[in-house]
Structure formats: C-alpha cells, structure tokens
Amino acid sequence: MDRRATAVWQGGLKDGKGTISTESKALVDLPYSFAMRFESAPGSNPEELLGAAHAGCFSMALSAQLGEAGIRPERIETRATITLEKLDSGFTITRSHLDVAVRAPGADRAKFEAAAQKAKEGCPLSKVLKAAISMDARLDA
C-alpha cells in the first residue's frame, strides 16, 4: 500500500512559499512558508502535519491494543507535540510527545498502561520517527 503527498515550493527559503496536497484530496494546496514553520505565523507546516499523522496513527494503534486487552474504549483523544530544534547540524525534529486521554469505564489500569506502551512502540509512525517519542496517557474512567 502506497500513500502519496506532494509539496511544491516556489522562491527562496525565507521569501518563498509552498503548498502541500494529498492524494486523497484531504489537503489541497495547503499553504506553508518559512514564517509559518519557523516564526509561528498563522498557518500550517510539515511538523504540524506530522503531529496530526502521529496522533491519528497512535489512536488507532491504541484502540487495537486495548481491544486485545479486552477493553473497549468509548473515546481516545491524542495530541502530538512535535519539537523542532535548531542544533549545530541544523533544524531537527527531536521529539514527539503524545498526550492521550482515554474514556473506558471499568478498564483495568495496568492493562490500559500496558496497551498504551505497546501502541506507542508499535504505531507505524512511531517506528519511522527517529526522534524520542514520549507519552502521557490518562484513563478517564
């Protein structure tokens, strides 16, 4: 299975602009720029999109792991925070932090925590990221 996305950049690094599109058309010519990425200007950027992808991937992986543990979640909400730092070697994604809240009344806390750890390690996006991946997982029973 292959999934595709396209980025088009026009101009120099700081004065240029780009767009990002996905094959599914979920994103069509989504604009991004140096200021959106490195200076907190309003708009999207690749790190934000990576965070959305990681959060979505992890939530599905956690649902699967909880199911294997006999827990049926009512709701899983994951926020991924991607950290982009300027190192001596250049800008580097150094961390993806997952903040997870799960509503699963009556769930066993130990089984929940084990499932969350397995999902963090087993999510395909977690596997592809070389950055440190951390997580806070809460069970709101």
Short mmCIF file of N, CA and C in Angstrom, two decimals:
data_model
loop_
_atom_site.label_atom_id
_atom_site.label_comp_id
_atom_site.label_asym_id
_atom_site.label_seq_id
_atom_site.Cartn_x
_atom_site.Cartn_y
_atom_site.Cartn_z
N MET A 1 0.84 -1.16 0.00
CA MET A 1 0.00 0.00 0.00
C MET A 1 0.89 1.23 0.00
N ASP A 2 0.68 2.11 -0.93
CA ASP A 2 1.42 3.36 -1.02
C ASP A 2 0.46 4.52 -0.84
N ARG A 3 0.89 5.52 -0.10
CA ARG A 3 0.12 6.75 0.07
C ARG A 3 1.00 7.89 -0.42
N ARG A 4 0.41 8.88 -1.07
CA ARG A 4 1.22 9.95 -1.66
C ARG A 4 0.77 11.33 -1.20
N ALA A 5 1.74 12.20 -1.07
CA ALA A 5 1.51 13.61 -0.81
C ALA A 5 2.51 14.38 -1.66
N THR A 6 2.17 15.61 -1.98
CA THR A 6 3.01 16.43 -2.83
C THR A 6 3.23 17.79 -2.18
N ALA A 7 4.46 18.27 -2.24
CA ALA A 7 4.78 19.62 -1.80
C ALA A 7 5.38 20.37 -2.99
N VAL A 8 4.95 21.61 -3.16
CA VAL A 8 5.50 22.48 -4.20
C VAL A 8 6.01 23.73 -3.50
N TRP A 9 7.27 24.08 -3.74
CA TRP A 9 7.89 25.27 -3.14
C TRP A 9 8.31 26.21 -4.25
N GLN A 10 8.04 27.48 -4.08
CA GLN A 10 8.42 28.48 -5.07
C GLN A 10 9.17 29.61 -4.38
N GLY A 11 10.37 29.90 -4.86
CA GLY A 11 11.14 31.01 -4.33
C GLY A 11 12.22 30.58 -3.37
N GLY A 12 12.82 31.57 -2.74
CA GLY A 12 13.88 31.32 -1.77
C GLY A 12 13.32 30.81 -0.46
N LEU A 13 14.23 30.44 0.44
CA LEU A 13 13.80 29.86 1.71
C LEU A 13 12.93 30.83 2.51
N LYS A 14 13.41 32.04 2.74
CA LYS A 14 12.68 32.96 3.62
C LYS A 14 11.58 33.75 2.90
N ASP A 15 11.73 34.02 1.60
CA ASP A 15 10.71 34.80 0.91
C ASP A 15 9.80 33.93 0.04
N GLY A 16 10.06 32.65 0.00
CA GLY A 16 9.26 31.75 -0.83
C GLY A 16 8.00 31.29 -0.13
N LYS A 17 7.25 30.48 -0.84
CA LYS A 17 6.04 29.91 -0.28
C LYS A 17 5.80 28.56 -0.93
N GLY A 18 5.03 27.75 -0.24
CA GLY A 18 4.77 26.42 -0.75
C GLY A 18 3.35 25.98 -0.49
N THR A 19 3.01 24.85 -1.10
CA THR A 19 1.72 24.22 -0.86
C THR A 19 1.94 22.73 -0.67
N ILE A 20 1.05 22.14 0.09
CA ILE A 20 1.08 20.70 0.35
C ILE A 20 -0.29 20.15 -0.05
N SER A 21 -0.28 19.02 -0.77
CA SER A 21 -1.52 18.36 -1.18
C SER A 21 -1.39 16.86 -0.93
N THR A 22 -2.52 16.22 -0.69
CA THR A 22 -2.52 14.78 -0.51
C THR A 22 -3.32 14.12 -1.64
N GLU A 23 -2.95 12.90 -1.93
CA GLU A 23 -3.60 12.14 -3.00
C GLU A 23 -5.10 12.02 -2.75
N SER A 24 -5.50 11.90 -1.48
CA SER A 24 -6.91 11.73 -1.14
C SER A 24 -7.71 13.02 -1.28
N LYS A 25 -7.01 14.13 -1.47
CA LYS A 25 -7.62 15.46 -1.55
C LYS A 25 -8.05 15.97 -0.17
N ALA A 26 -7.63 15.31 0.90
CA ALA A 26 -7.90 15.83 2.24
C ALA A 26 -7.21 17.18 2.40
N LEU A 27 -6.06 17.33 1.79
CA LEU A 27 -5.36 18.61 1.73
C LEU A 27 -5.16 18.93 0.26
N VAL A 28 -5.56 20.13 -0.12
CA VAL A 28 -5.38 20.57 -1.50
C VAL A 28 -4.75 21.95 -1.47
N ASP A 29 -3.51 22.01 -1.92
CA ASP A 29 -2.77 23.27 -1.97
C ASP A 29 -2.79 24.02 -0.64
N LEU A 30 -2.56 23.29 0.45
CA LEU A 30 -2.47 23.90 1.78
C LEU A 30 -1.20 24.73 1.82
N PRO A 31 -1.30 26.05 2.06
CA PRO A 31 -0.11 26.89 2.02
C PRO A 31 0.78 26.71 3.24
N TYR A 32 2.09 26.87 3.02
CA TYR A 32 3.04 26.93 4.13
C TYR A 32 4.20 27.81 3.70
N SER A 33 4.92 28.32 4.70
CA SER A 33 6.03 29.24 4.42
C SER A 33 7.06 29.16 5.54
N PHE A 34 8.16 29.85 5.34
CA PHE A 34 9.20 29.91 6.36
C PHE A 34 8.61 30.47 7.66
N ALA A 35 7.84 31.54 7.55
CA ALA A 35 7.27 32.18 8.75
C ALA A 35 6.29 31.25 9.45
N MET A 36 5.52 30.47 8.70
CA MET A 36 4.58 29.52 9.31
C MET A 36 5.32 28.40 10.02
N ARG A 37 6.47 28.07 9.50
CA ARG A 37 7.22 26.94 10.05
C ARG A 37 8.16 27.33 11.17
N PHE A 38 8.85 28.43 11.03
CA PHE A 38 9.91 28.77 11.98
C PHE A 38 9.62 30.01 12.82
N GLU A 39 8.58 30.77 12.48
CA GLU A 39 8.34 32.02 13.19
C GLU A 39 6.93 32.11 13.77
N SER A 40 6.21 31.05 13.83
CA SER A 40 4.88 30.99 14.43
C SER A 40 3.83 31.85 13.74
N ALA A 41 4.00 32.15 12.46
CA ALA A 41 2.96 32.84 11.70
C ALA A 41 1.76 31.89 11.57
N PRO A 42 0.55 32.44 11.48
CA PRO A 42 -0.62 31.57 11.33
C PRO A 42 -0.52 30.73 10.05
N GLY A 43 -0.96 29.50 10.15
CA GLY A 43 -0.94 28.60 9.01
C GLY A 43 -0.36 27.27 9.41
N SER A 44 -0.28 26.36 8.48
CA SER A 44 0.21 25.02 8.76
C SER A 44 1.69 24.88 8.43
N ASN A 45 2.23 23.74 8.77
CA ASN A 45 3.62 23.44 8.49
C ASN A 45 3.81 21.92 8.53
N PRO A 46 4.92 21.43 8.00
CA PRO A 46 5.13 19.98 7.96
C PRO A 46 5.14 19.32 9.35
N GLU A 47 5.65 20.01 10.36
CA GLU A 47 5.70 19.42 11.69
C GLU A 47 4.30 19.24 12.27
N GLU A 48 3.44 20.22 12.04
CA GLU A 48 2.05 20.11 12.50
C GLU A 48 1.37 18.92 11.83
N LEU A 49 1.61 18.78 10.54
CA LEU A 49 1.00 17.67 9.81
C LEU A 49 1.55 16.33 10.28
N LEU A 50 2.84 16.28 10.60
CA LEU A 50 3.43 15.07 11.17
C LEU A 50 2.78 14.74 12.51
N GLY A 51 2.56 15.78 13.32
CA GLY A 51 1.89 15.58 14.60
C GLY A 51 0.49 15.01 14.43
N ALA A 52 -0.25 15.54 13.47
CA ALA A 52 -1.60 15.03 13.21
C ALA A 52 -1.55 13.57 12.78
N ALA A 53 -0.59 13.25 11.92
CA ALA A 53 -0.45 11.87 11.46
C ALA A 53 -0.07 10.94 12.61
N HIS A 54 0.86 11.38 13.46
CA HIS A 54 1.29 10.55 14.58
C HIS A 54 0.13 10.34 15.56
N ALA A 55 -0.62 11.41 15.86
CA ALA A 55 -1.75 11.30 16.77
C ALA A 55 -2.80 10.33 16.22
N GLY A 56 -3.10 10.44 14.93
CA GLY A 56 -4.09 9.56 14.33
C GLY A 56 -3.64 8.11 14.31
N CYS A 57 -2.41 7.89 13.95
CA CYS A 57 -1.85 6.54 13.90
C CYS A 57 -1.86 5.91 15.28
N PHE A 58 -1.38 6.68 16.27
CA PHE A 58 -1.31 6.16 17.63
C PHE A 58 -2.70 5.83 18.17
N SER A 59 -3.68 6.71 17.93
CA SER A 59 -5.03 6.47 18.45
C SER A 59 -5.59 5.15 17.92
N MET A 60 -5.37 4.89 16.64
CA MET A 60 -5.83 3.61 16.07
C MET A 60 -5.07 2.43 16.67
N ALA A 61 -3.75 2.59 16.84
CA ALA A 61 -2.95 1.51 17.42
C ALA A 61 -3.38 1.23 18.86
N LEU A 62 -3.69 2.29 19.60
CA LEU A 62 -4.13 2.10 20.99
C LEU A 62 -5.49 1.40 21.02
N SER A 63 -6.39 1.76 20.12
CA SER A 63 -7.68 1.09 20.06
C SER A 63 -7.50 -0.41 19.84
N ALA A 64 -6.58 -0.75 18.95
CA ALA A 64 -6.30 -2.17 18.68
C ALA A 64 -5.73 -2.87 19.91
N GLN A 65 -4.76 -2.23 20.56
CA GLN A 65 -4.14 -2.84 21.74
C GLN A 65 -5.13 -2.97 22.89
N LEU A 66 -5.97 -1.96 23.07
CA LEU A 66 -6.99 -2.05 24.13
C LEU A 66 -7.95 -3.19 23.83
N GLY A 67 -8.35 -3.34 22.57
CA GLY A 67 -9.23 -4.44 22.19
C GLY A 67 -8.61 -5.79 22.50
N GLU A 68 -7.31 -5.94 22.23
CA GLU A 68 -6.63 -7.19 22.55
C GLU A 68 -6.59 -7.44 24.05
N ALA A 69 -6.63 -6.36 24.85
CA ALA A 69 -6.62 -6.49 26.32
C ALA A 69 -8.03 -6.63 26.88
N GLY A 70 -9.03 -6.68 26.01
CA GLY A 70 -10.41 -6.84 26.46
C GLY A 70 -11.04 -5.54 26.92
N ILE A 71 -10.48 -4.40 26.49
CA ILE A 71 -11.01 -3.09 26.87
C ILE A 71 -11.59 -2.43 25.62
N ARG A 72 -12.83 -1.96 25.74
CA ARG A 72 -13.45 -1.25 24.61
C ARG A 72 -13.54 0.23 24.97
N PRO A 73 -12.73 1.05 24.34
CA PRO A 73 -12.75 2.47 24.67
C PRO A 73 -13.98 3.16 24.07
N GLU A 74 -14.52 4.12 24.82
CA GLU A 74 -15.57 4.97 24.26
C GLU A 74 -14.95 6.10 23.44
N ARG A 75 -13.78 6.56 23.90
CA ARG A 75 -13.15 7.71 23.24
C ARG A 75 -11.65 7.70 23.52
N ILE A 76 -10.87 7.95 22.48
CA ILE A 76 -9.42 8.13 22.60
C ILE A 76 -9.11 9.48 21.97
N GLU A 77 -8.49 10.36 22.73
CA GLU A 77 -8.07 11.65 22.20
C GLU A 77 -6.57 11.78 22.39
N THR A 78 -5.85 11.97 21.30
CA THR A 78 -4.39 12.07 21.34
C THR A 78 -3.95 13.39 20.75
N ARG A 79 -3.10 14.09 21.49
CA ARG A 79 -2.46 15.31 20.98
C ARG A 79 -0.98 15.01 20.87
N ALA A 80 -0.43 15.21 19.68
CA ALA A 80 1.01 15.01 19.47
C ALA A 80 1.66 16.38 19.36
N THR A 81 2.73 16.58 20.11
CA THR A 81 3.51 17.80 20.04
C THR A 81 4.85 17.46 19.43
N ILE A 82 5.12 18.02 18.27
CA ILE A 82 6.38 17.78 17.57
C ILE A 82 7.32 18.93 17.92
N THR A 83 8.51 18.60 18.37
CA THR A 83 9.51 19.61 18.73
C THR A 83 10.56 19.70 17.63
N LEU A 84 10.71 20.90 17.10
CA LEU A 84 11.71 21.19 16.07
C LEU A 84 12.74 22.11 16.70
N GLU A 85 13.98 21.67 16.75
CA GLU A 85 15.04 22.46 17.38
C GLU A 85 16.15 22.74 16.38
N LYS A 86 16.79 23.88 16.58
CA LYS A 86 17.97 24.19 15.77
C LYS A 86 19.19 23.68 16.52
N LEU A 87 19.80 22.67 15.96
CA LEU A 87 21.01 22.07 16.52
C LEU A 87 22.20 22.54 15.70
N ASP A 88 23.41 22.19 16.13
CA ASP A 88 24.60 22.53 15.35
C ASP A 88 24.52 21.97 13.93
N SER A 89 23.85 20.83 13.79
CA SER A 89 23.73 20.18 12.48
C SER A 89 22.57 20.73 11.65
N GLY A 90 21.79 21.66 12.22
CA GLY A 90 20.64 22.24 11.52
C GLY A 90 19.35 21.92 12.24
N PHE A 91 18.24 22.34 11.65
CA PHE A 91 16.93 22.08 12.27
C PHE A 91 16.66 20.58 12.29
N THR A 92 16.20 20.10 13.45
CA THR A 92 15.98 18.67 13.65
C THR A 92 14.72 18.45 14.48
N ILE A 93 13.90 17.51 14.06
CA ILE A 93 12.78 17.08 14.91
C ILE A 93 13.38 16.20 15.98
N THR A 94 13.31 16.66 17.22
CA THR A 94 13.96 15.96 18.32
C THR A 94 12.99 15.18 19.20
N ARG A 95 11.70 15.41 19.03
CA ARG A 95 10.77 14.78 19.96
C ARG A 95 9.36 14.79 19.38
N SER A 96 8.63 13.75 19.71
CA SER A 96 7.18 13.72 19.50
C SER A 96 6.59 13.28 20.83
N HIS A 97 5.83 14.16 21.44
CA HIS A 97 5.21 13.85 22.73
C HIS A 97 3.73 13.58 22.52
N LEU A 98 3.27 12.45 22.98
CA LEU A 98 1.87 12.06 22.85
C LEU A 98 1.16 12.29 24.19
N ASP A 99 0.11 13.08 24.16
CA ASP A 99 -0.72 13.31 25.35
C ASP A 99 -2.06 12.65 25.04
N VAL A 100 -2.38 11.60 25.77
CA VAL A 100 -3.51 10.74 25.45
C VAL A 100 -4.51 10.70 26.58
N ALA A 101 -5.77 10.88 26.25
CA ALA A 101 -6.85 10.72 27.23
C ALA A 101 -7.81 9.68 26.67
N VAL A 102 -8.12 8.69 27.49
CA VAL A 102 -8.99 7.60 27.07
C VAL A 102 -10.16 7.48 28.04
N ARG A 103 -11.35 7.39 27.48
CA ARG A 103 -12.53 7.11 28.30
C ARG A 103 -12.89 5.65 28.07
N ALA A 104 -12.76 4.86 29.13
CA ALA A 104 -13.09 3.44 29.07
C ALA A 104 -13.56 3.02 30.45
N PRO A 105 -14.83 3.27 30.78
CA PRO A 105 -15.34 2.95 32.11
C PRO A 105 -15.08 1.49 32.50
N GLY A 106 -14.58 1.32 33.72
CA GLY A 106 -14.33 -0.02 34.24
C GLY A 106 -13.04 -0.66 33.76
N ALA A 107 -12.23 0.06 33.00
CA ALA A 107 -10.99 -0.53 32.47
C ALA A 107 -9.98 -0.76 33.59
N ASP A 108 -9.24 -1.82 33.44
CA ASP A 108 -8.14 -2.15 34.37
C ASP A 108 -6.96 -1.23 34.05
N ARG A 109 -6.48 -0.48 35.03
CA ARG A 109 -5.41 0.50 34.81
C ARG A 109 -4.12 -0.15 34.32
N ALA A 110 -3.74 -1.28 34.87
CA ALA A 110 -2.50 -1.94 34.47
C ALA A 110 -2.59 -2.40 33.00
N LYS A 111 -3.73 -2.96 32.62
CA LYS A 111 -3.91 -3.39 31.22
C LYS A 111 -3.90 -2.18 30.29
N PHE A 112 -4.51 -1.08 30.74
CA PHE A 112 -4.52 0.15 29.95
C PHE A 112 -3.10 0.64 29.71
N GLU A 113 -2.32 0.73 30.78
CA GLU A 113 -0.95 1.24 30.66
C GLU A 113 -0.10 0.35 29.76
N ALA A 114 -0.26 -0.95 29.88
CA ALA A 114 0.50 -1.88 29.03
C ALA A 114 0.08 -1.70 27.56
N ALA A 115 -1.21 -1.54 27.32
CA ALA A 115 -1.70 -1.35 25.95
C ALA A 115 -1.16 -0.04 25.37
N ALA A 116 -1.12 1.03 26.18
CA ALA A 116 -0.62 2.32 25.72
C ALA A 116 0.86 2.21 25.34
N GLN A 117 1.64 1.52 26.13
CA GLN A 117 3.07 1.35 25.82
C GLN A 117 3.26 0.57 24.53
N LYS A 118 2.49 -0.50 24.36
CA LYS A 118 2.58 -1.30 23.14
C LYS A 118 2.19 -0.47 21.91
N ALA A 119 1.16 0.35 22.07
CA ALA A 119 0.72 1.19 20.95
C ALA A 119 1.78 2.23 20.61
N LYS A 120 2.41 2.82 21.63
CA LYS A 120 3.45 3.82 21.40
C LYS A 120 4.61 3.21 20.61
N GLU A 121 4.99 2.00 20.96
CA GLU A 121 6.11 1.34 20.29
C GLU A 121 5.71 0.74 18.94
N GLY A 122 4.44 0.34 18.79
CA GLY A 122 4.03 -0.39 17.61
C GLY A 122 3.39 0.44 16.51
N CYS A 123 2.98 1.65 16.82
CA CYS A 123 2.37 2.51 15.80
C CYS A 123 3.37 2.70 14.66
N PRO A 124 2.97 2.48 13.40
CA PRO A 124 3.92 2.61 12.29
C PRO A 124 4.62 3.97 12.24
N LEU A 125 3.94 5.05 12.59
CA LEU A 125 4.61 6.34 12.58
C LEU A 125 5.62 6.46 13.71
N SER A 126 5.33 5.83 14.85
CA SER A 126 6.33 5.82 15.93
C SER A 126 7.59 5.10 15.47
N LYS A 127 7.41 4.04 14.71
CA LYS A 127 8.56 3.27 14.24
C LYS A 127 9.42 4.06 13.26
N VAL A 128 8.79 4.90 12.44
CA VAL A 128 9.55 5.61 11.42
C VAL A 128 10.27 6.84 11.98
N LEU A 129 9.75 7.38 13.06
CA LEU A 129 10.39 8.57 13.65
C LEU A 129 11.66 8.17 14.39
N LYS A 130 12.73 8.89 14.15
CA LYS A 130 13.97 8.61 14.88
C LYS A 130 14.09 9.51 16.10
N ALA A 131 13.17 10.44 16.23
CA ALA A 131 13.15 11.33 17.39
C ALA A 131 12.67 10.55 18.62
N ALA A 132 12.99 11.05 19.78
CA ALA A 132 12.48 10.45 21.01
C ALA A 132 10.97 10.64 21.03
N ILE A 133 10.24 9.60 21.35
CA ILE A 133 8.80 9.67 21.40
C ILE A 133 8.39 9.45 22.85
N SER A 134 7.76 10.46 23.43
CA SER A 134 7.30 10.35 24.81
C SER A 134 5.78 10.38 24.81
N MET A 135 5.20 10.10 25.98
CA MET A 135 3.76 10.00 26.03
C MET A 135 3.28 10.23 27.45
N ASP A 136 2.15 10.89 27.60
CA ASP A 136 1.38 10.93 28.84
C ASP A 136 0.05 10.29 28.49
N ALA A 137 -0.34 9.25 29.20
CA ALA A 137 -1.59 8.57 28.92
C ALA A 137 -2.45 8.59 30.16
N ARG A 138 -3.67 9.13 30.02
CA ARG A 138 -4.61 9.21 31.14
C ARG A 138 -5.80 8.32 30.84
N LEU A 139 -6.28 7.63 31.85
CA LEU A 139 -7.50 6.86 31.74
C LEU A 139 -8.56 7.61 32.51
N ASP A 140 -9.52 8.18 31.80
CA ASP A 140 -10.62 8.90 32.42
C ASP A 140 -11.79 7.93 32.50
N ALA A 141 -11.84 7.19 33.56
CA ALA A 141 -12.87 6.15 33.69
C ALA A 141 -14.18 6.72 34.21
#
